Amino acid sequence: MGFNTAPGAAKLHLADGVALLRPEEQVFTAMLGGFANQQLARNLARSTVEGRENTVKAFAAYVNAYPWQWTPAMVDEWLGDPALTAGVEALDDSLILRGRPRVLPLHHRPPYEWATTCEERFGSHPVQVVHEWNTAVHVQDNEADARKRAFTKAELHAFFAHCDDEVARIRAFGRKGWLPAFRDATLFKTAYAFGLRRNETRMLDAADFGRNPHGGEFGQYGRCHVRFGKAKKGSPPKRRGVLTVFGWTPDVLDEWFTEVRPLFGTDNNPAAWPSERGLRIGCQRLNSRFIAYRKALGLDDGLDFHSFRRSYVTHLIEDGWDPRFVQEQVGHEHASTTSLYTCVSSDFRTRTLRRHLDSTIAAALETQSRRHA
């Protein structure tokens, strides 16, 4: 095996001149193996690769043909079958319906030599069968539910106040449940304080908080190191550092880490938010607590955990923070993505309009007074 051989190449999976017992089936299996190796070499996650393999297998089973026999018409038939559409749309990658023609061709480009191998064995070779003209166009970058929104500042204040009231209420009855309630309250506040996603918050360790040399007033909580940021498909988690911006954040974190978290018995647990029964709290528990508090306050279901992140972006923009700084804080590659999170309130727009109108009127009056002077 040569060192310069491509990871998904035919020669890595089929020996030249060797007769196969079931040639069609064995070559197809070898092609899938090469397809997987080629993607793994690009550092794609195994789960992503397996999902793509399953898509190829499902298509092959439906059309009852091998890759060197596939045609664009077969793709049209497959995608047009109503019995299969729901299942395809449910695939995590949605690689076919979203117009990403990378799967079905099985990478038969020259470096992989599958075209030559199939031509020699079966008198035909794979061709491109998924094109822009026979797949749905992915026209919208943000497919989030339009109902989802940020908290207003009044709603956020009420939510956090309710979190604290619940801790006090449970503790007044002498129940141990106040510890998890305190943990979840602090976690919610932290998600907002740093504009974090749910899993980014949940996966924090105690050691992920540190000093910011340019923000000494925040002490040892001047920076949050996010290790499990949202990544592109097939890539490892994206890391970023988020600087503390709210003056109340260090007090909230210090009380939790110095006074309350030790009560969980976390001597050997690095997690910032330990579970009563395991290493760290789970997503389902967070969702349940959030929904219970939201319902208790009579808030609409347009608010979810991700609303803490939406609120962070919105409130910083409303308060005059530089949009580029906000973009870097939340880890968005493009400013347009950050803008999708910005749900500026009607009050903010009214204040902005009033400020500009007043300044315009003041300037006009000043000009008029100078003319009459």
Coordinates of C-alpha atoms in Angstrom, one line a residue:
M1 CA 0.0 0.0 0.0
G2 CA 1.5 3.3 -1.1
F3 CA 1.6 6.2 1.2
N4 CA 0.2 8.5 -1.5
T5 CA -2.9 6.4 -2.1
A6 CA -6.1 8.3 -1.3
P7 CA -7.9 7.0 1.8
G8 CA -11.0 5.9 -0.1
A9 CA -9.2 4.5 -3.1
A10 CA -10.3 1.3 -4.8
K11 CA -6.8 -0.3 -4.4
L12 CA -7.2 -0.1 -0.6
H13 CA -10.3 -2.2 -0.7
L14 CA -10.0 -4.5 -3.7
A15 CA -7.0 -6.4 -4.9
D16 CA -6.2 -6.3 -8.6
G17 CA -7.0 -9.4 -10.6
V18 CA -8.8 -11.2 -7.7
A19 CA -12.1 -13.0 -8.7
L20 CA -15.0 -12.2 -6.4
L21 CA -17.7 -14.7 -5.4
R22 CA -20.5 -12.1 -5.5
P23 CA -18.9 -9.2 -7.5
E24 CA -21.7 -6.7 -7.5
E25 CA -22.4 -7.0 -3.8
Q26 CA -18.8 -7.1 -2.8
V27 CA -17.7 -4.1 -4.9
F28 CA -20.6 -2.1 -3.5
T29 CA -19.6 -2.9 0.0
A30 CA -16.0 -2.0 -0.8
M31 CA -17.2 1.3 -2.3
L32 CA -19.0 2.1 0.9
G33 CA -15.9 1.3 2.9
G34 CA -13.8 3.6 0.7
F35 CA -16.5 6.3 0.9
A36 CA -16.4 6.0 4.7
N37 CA -12.6 6.1 4.9
Q38 CA -12.4 9.1 2.6
Q39 CA -14.8 11.1 4.9
L40 CA -13.1 10.0 8.1
A41 CA -9.8 11.2 6.6
R42 CA -11.4 14.7 6.4
N43 CA -12.0 14.5 10.1
L44 CA -15.8 14.1 9.8
A45 CA -17.5 12.5 12.8
R46 CA -18.2 8.8 12.6
S47 CA -21.9 9.5 13.3
T48 CA -22.0 11.8 10.3
V49 CA -20.3 9.2 8.1
E50 CA -22.7 6.5 9.3
G51 CA -25.7 8.6 8.5
R52 CA -24.5 9.2 5.0
E53 CA -23.8 5.5 4.5
N54 CA -27.3 4.8 5.6
T55 CA -28.7 7.3 3.1
V56 CA -26.7 5.6 0.3
K57 CA -27.9 2.1 1.4
A58 CA -31.5 3.3 1.6
F59 CA -31.4 4.7 -1.9
A60 CA -29.7 1.5 -3.3
A61 CA -32.4 -0.7 -1.7
Y62 CA -35.2 1.5 -3.1
V63 CA -34.0 1.5 -6.7
N64 CA -32.7 -2.1 -6.5
A65 CA -29.5 -1.1 -8.4
Y66 CA -25.8 -0.6 -7.8
P67 CA -24.0 2.7 -8.1
W68 CA -22.7 2.1 -11.6
Q69 CA -26.4 1.6 -12.7
W70 CA -27.9 4.7 -11.1
T71 CA -29.5 7.5 -13.1
P72 CA -30.9 11.0 -12.2
A73 CA -34.4 9.6 -12.9
M74 CA -34.0 7.1 -10.0
V75 CA -33.3 10.1 -7.7
D76 CA -36.5 11.8 -9.0
E77 CA -38.5 8.7 -8.3
W78 CA -37.1 8.2 -4.8
L79 CA -37.6 11.8 -3.7
G80 CA -41.1 11.8 -5.2
D81 CA -42.2 8.8 -3.2
P82 CA -44.5 10.2 -0.4
A83 CA -44.0 7.1 1.7
L84 CA -40.2 7.9 1.9
T85 CA -40.2 11.7 2.1
A86 CA -40.9 12.0 5.8
G87 CA -38.2 9.5 6.6
V88 CA -35.6 11.3 4.5
E89 CA -36.5 14.7 5.9
A90 CA -35.9 13.3 9.4
L91 CA -32.3 12.3 8.7
D92 CA -30.0 14.5 10.7
D93 CA -27.9 15.4 7.7
S94 CA -30.8 15.9 5.3
L95 CA -28.2 15.6 2.6
I96 CA -30.5 14.8 -0.3
L97 CA -33.4 17.2 0.1
R98 CA -31.2 20.1 1.1
G99 CA -29.4 20.1 -2.2
R100 CA -26.0 18.9 -1.1
P101 CA -25.0 16.5 -3.9
R102 CA -22.1 14.8 -2.1
V103 CA -23.5 11.4 -1.1
L104 CA -24.9 9.3 -3.9
P105 CA -22.0 9.7 -6.4
L106 CA -19.8 7.8 -3.9
H107 CA -16.7 9.8 -4.9
H108 CA -15.7 8.2 -8.1
R109 CA -13.2 10.9 -9.0
P110 CA -9.8 9.8 -10.5
P111 CA -7.8 9.7 -7.3
Y112 CA -10.1 6.9 -6.0
E113 CA -10.2 4.8 -9.2
W114 CA -13.7 3.5 -8.6
A115 CA -14.8 4.5 -12.1
T116 CA -12.1 2.4 -13.7
T117 CA -12.7 -0.5 -11.4
C118 CA -16.5 -0.6 -12.1
E119 CA -15.8 -0.2 -15.9
E120 CA -13.5 -3.1 -15.9
R121 CA -15.7 -5.4 -13.9
F122 CA -19.2 -4.4 -15.1
G123 CA -18.8 -2.4 -18.2
S124 CA -20.2 0.7 -16.6
H125 CA -19.2 3.3 -14.0
P126 CA -20.9 5.6 -11.5
V127 CA -22.0 9.0 -12.7
Q128 CA -23.3 12.1 -11.0
V129 CA -27.0 11.6 -10.3
V130 CA -27.8 14.4 -7.8
H131 CA -27.7 17.8 -9.3
E132 CA -29.0 21.3 -8.4
W133 CA -31.9 20.8 -10.9
N134 CA -33.3 17.7 -9.2
T135 CA -33.0 18.6 -5.6
A136 CA -34.7 21.2 -3.4
V137 CA -32.9 24.5 -3.1
H138 CA -31.8 25.4 0.5
V139 CA -32.9 29.0 0.4
Q140 CA -33.0 30.0 4.0
D141 CA -30.0 29.9 6.4
N142 CA -32.1 30.3 9.5
E143 CA -34.8 27.7 9.9
A144 CA -35.6 28.4 13.5
D145 CA -39.2 28.6 14.6
A146 CA -40.4 32.1 13.9
R147 CA -42.2 32.2 17.3
K148 CA -38.9 31.9 19.2
R149 CA -37.8 35.2 20.7
A150 CA -35.6 36.9 23.4
F151 CA -36.7 37.8 26.8
T152 CA -37.5 41.4 27.4
K153 CA -35.4 42.8 30.3
A154 CA -38.5 42.8 32.5
E155 CA -39.3 39.2 31.7
L156 CA -35.7 38.2 32.3
H157 CA -35.7 39.9 35.7
A158 CA -39.0 38.2 36.6
F159 CA -37.6 34.8 35.6
F160 CA -34.4 35.1 37.6
A161 CA -36.4 36.5 40.6
H162 CA -38.7 33.4 40.4
C163 CA -35.6 31.1 40.3
D164 CA -34.4 32.7 43.5
D165 CA -37.8 32.6 45.1
E166 CA -38.1 28.9 44.4
V167 CA -34.8 28.2 46.1
A168 CA -35.9 30.2 49.2
R169 CA -39.3 28.5 49.2
I170 CA -37.9 24.9 49.0
R171 CA -35.3 25.7 51.6
A172 CA -37.8 27.2 54.0
F173 CA -39.6 23.8 54.1
G174 CA -36.3 22.1 55.0
R175 CA -36.1 20.1 51.8
K176 CA -32.8 19.1 50.1
G177 CA -34.3 20.1 46.8
W178 CA -33.1 23.6 47.2
L179 CA -29.6 22.5 46.1
P180 CA -30.7 21.4 42.6
A181 CA -32.9 24.5 42.4
F182 CA -29.9 26.7 43.3
R183 CA -27.7 25.0 40.8
D184 CA -30.3 25.4 38.0
A185 CA -30.9 29.1 38.9
T186 CA -27.1 29.7 38.7
L187 CA -26.9 27.8 35.4
F188 CA -29.7 29.8 33.8
K189 CA -28.0 33.1 34.9
T190 CA -24.7 31.9 33.5
A191 CA -26.2 31.0 30.2
Y192 CA -27.5 34.6 29.9
A193 CA -24.3 36.2 31.4
F194 CA -22.1 34.7 28.6
G195 CA -24.7 34.1 25.8
L196 CA -24.3 30.4 25.8
R197 CA -26.2 27.6 24.2
R198 CA -27.7 24.9 26.4
N199 CA -25.0 22.2 25.8
E200 CA -22.2 24.8 26.0
T201 CA -23.5 25.7 29.5
R202 CA -24.2 22.2 30.6
M203 CA -20.7 21.0 29.6
L204 CA -18.8 23.7 31.5
D205 CA -16.3 22.6 34.2
A206 CA -15.4 24.6 37.2
A207 CA -11.9 25.1 35.7
D208 CA -13.4 26.8 32.7
F209 CA -13.8 30.1 34.5
G210 CA -10.7 32.3 34.9
R211 CA -9.3 35.8 35.0
N212 CA -9.3 38.4 32.3
P213 CA -6.1 40.5 32.6
H214 CA -7.9 43.4 31.1
G215 CA -10.9 43.1 33.4
G216 CA -9.5 42.8 36.8
E217 CA -12.7 44.0 38.5
F218 CA -14.3 40.6 37.7
G219 CA -11.7 38.7 39.7
Q220 CA -11.4 35.0 38.9
Y221 CA -14.6 35.1 36.9
G222 CA -13.6 37.5 34.1
R223 CA -13.6 34.9 31.4
C224 CA -15.5 31.7 30.4
H225 CA -13.8 29.1 28.3
V226 CA -16.3 27.3 26.1
R227 CA -15.0 23.9 25.1
F228 CA -18.2 22.4 23.6
G229 CA -19.3 25.1 21.1
K230 CA -21.5 24.3 18.2
A231 CA -19.5 22.9 15.3
K232 CA -20.1 22.4 11.6
K233 CA -21.3 19.0 10.5
G234 CA -18.6 16.4 11.1
S235 CA -16.2 18.7 12.9
P236 CA -15.1 18.6 16.5
P237 CA -16.7 21.0 19.0
K238 CA -15.6 24.6 18.5
R239 CA -13.9 26.4 21.3
R240 CA -14.0 30.1 22.2
G241 CA -13.4 32.4 25.1
V242 CA -16.2 34.7 26.3
L243 CA -15.4 37.8 28.3
T244 CA -17.5 38.8 31.3
V245 CA -19.5 41.9 30.7
F246 CA -22.1 42.1 33.5
G247 CA -21.0 43.3 36.9
W248 CA -23.3 40.9 38.8
T249 CA -21.8 37.8 37.2
P250 CA -18.8 37.3 39.6
D251 CA -21.0 37.5 42.7
V252 CA -23.4 34.9 41.3
L253 CA -20.6 32.5 40.4
D254 CA -18.6 33.0 43.5
E255 CA -21.5 32.2 45.8
W256 CA -22.2 29.0 43.8
F257 CA -18.6 27.7 43.6
T258 CA -17.5 28.6 47.1
E259 CA -20.7 28.0 49.2
V260 CA -23.2 25.8 47.4
R261 CA -21.5 23.5 44.9
P262 CA -19.3 21.9 47.6
L263 CA -22.5 20.7 49.3
F264 CA -23.0 18.4 46.4
G265 CA -19.9 16.4 47.4
T266 CA -18.0 17.2 44.3
D267 CA -14.4 16.5 45.4
N268 CA -13.6 14.4 42.3
N269 CA -16.2 15.9 39.9
P270 CA -14.9 18.6 37.5
A271 CA -18.4 19.6 36.2
A272 CA -19.6 23.1 37.0
W273 CA -23.1 21.8 37.4
P274 CA -23.0 18.3 39.0
S275 CA -26.0 16.0 39.0
E276 CA -27.3 14.4 42.2
R277 CA -26.8 11.0 40.6
G278 CA -24.1 11.5 38.0
L279 CA -21.3 13.6 36.6
R280 CA -23.3 16.5 35.3
I281 CA -26.9 17.6 34.9
G282 CA -28.8 16.4 31.8
C283 CA -30.6 18.4 29.1
Q284 CA -34.0 16.9 30.0
R285 CA -33.8 18.1 33.6
L286 CA -32.9 21.6 32.4
N287 CA -35.8 21.7 30.0
S288 CA -38.2 20.5 32.7
R289 CA -37.1 23.2 35.1
F290 CA -37.2 25.9 32.5
I291 CA -40.7 25.0 31.3
A292 CA -42.0 24.8 34.9
Y293 CA -40.8 28.3 35.6
R294 CA -42.0 29.7 32.3
K295 CA -45.5 28.3 33.0
A296 CA -45.5 29.6 36.6
L297 CA -44.8 33.1 35.3
G298 CA -47.4 32.8 32.5
L299 CA -44.8 33.4 29.8
D300 CA -45.4 32.2 26.2
D301 CA -43.7 29.2 24.7
G302 CA -41.8 31.4 22.3
L303 CA -39.3 31.5 25.1
D304 CA -37.0 28.5 25.5
F305 CA -33.5 27.9 26.9
H306 CA -31.9 29.4 23.8
S307 CA -33.8 32.6 24.6
F308 CA -31.0 33.3 27.1
R309 CA -28.6 33.5 24.2
R310 CA -31.0 35.6 22.1
S311 CA -31.5 37.9 25.0
Y312 CA -27.7 38.3 25.5
V313 CA -27.2 39.4 21.9
T314 CA -30.3 41.6 21.9
H315 CA -29.6 43.4 25.2
L316 CA -26.0 44.1 24.4
I317 CA -26.9 45.6 21.1
E318 CA -29.6 47.6 22.7
D319 CA -27.2 48.9 25.3
G320 CA -24.8 50.1 22.6
W321 CA -22.1 47.4 22.6
D322 CA -20.2 47.1 19.4
P323 CA -21.8 44.5 17.1
R324 CA -18.5 43.0 16.1
F325 CA -17.7 42.5 19.8
V326 CA -21.0 40.8 20.3
Q327 CA -20.4 38.6 17.3
E328 CA -17.1 37.4 18.7
Q329 CA -18.6 36.8 22.1
V330 CA -21.2 34.4 20.8
G331 CA -18.9 32.8 18.3
H332 CA -20.7 33.6 15.1
E333 CA -18.6 33.3 12.0
H334 CA -20.8 35.9 10.1
A335 CA -22.4 39.1 11.3
S336 CA -25.6 38.2 9.5
T337 CA -26.0 35.2 11.9
T338 CA -25.7 37.5 14.9
S339 CA -28.3 39.8 13.4
L340 CA -30.8 36.9 13.3
Y341 CA -30.5 36.7 17.1
T342 CA -31.1 40.4 17.6
C343 CA -34.8 40.9 18.6
V344 CA -34.6 44.6 19.6
S345 CA -37.7 45.7 21.5
S346 CA -40.2 48.3 20.4
D347 CA -39.2 50.4 23.4
F348 CA -35.6 50.4 22.1
R349 CA -36.6 51.4 18.6
T350 CA -38.8 54.1 20.0
R351 CA -36.0 55.5 22.2
T352 CA -33.6 55.3 19.2
L353 CA -36.0 57.2 17.0
R354 CA -36.8 59.8 19.6
R355 CA -33.1 60.4 20.3
H356 CA -32.4 61.0 16.6
L357 CA -35.4 63.2 16.1
D358 CA -34.6 65.2 19.1
S359 CA -31.0 65.7 18.0
T360 CA -32.3 66.7 14.5
I361 CA -34.7 69.2 16.0
A362 CA -32.1 70.6 18.3
A363 CA -29.7 71.1 15.4
A364 CA -32.4 72.9 13.4
L365 CA -33.2 75.2 16.3
E366 CA -29.6 76.0 16.8
T367 CA -29.1 76.8 13.1
Q368 CA -32.2 79.0 13.2
S369 CA -31.1 80.9 16.3
R370 CA -27.7 81.7 14.6
R371 CA -29.5 83.1 11.6
H372 CA -31.5 85.5 13.8
A373 CA -28.5 86.5 16.0

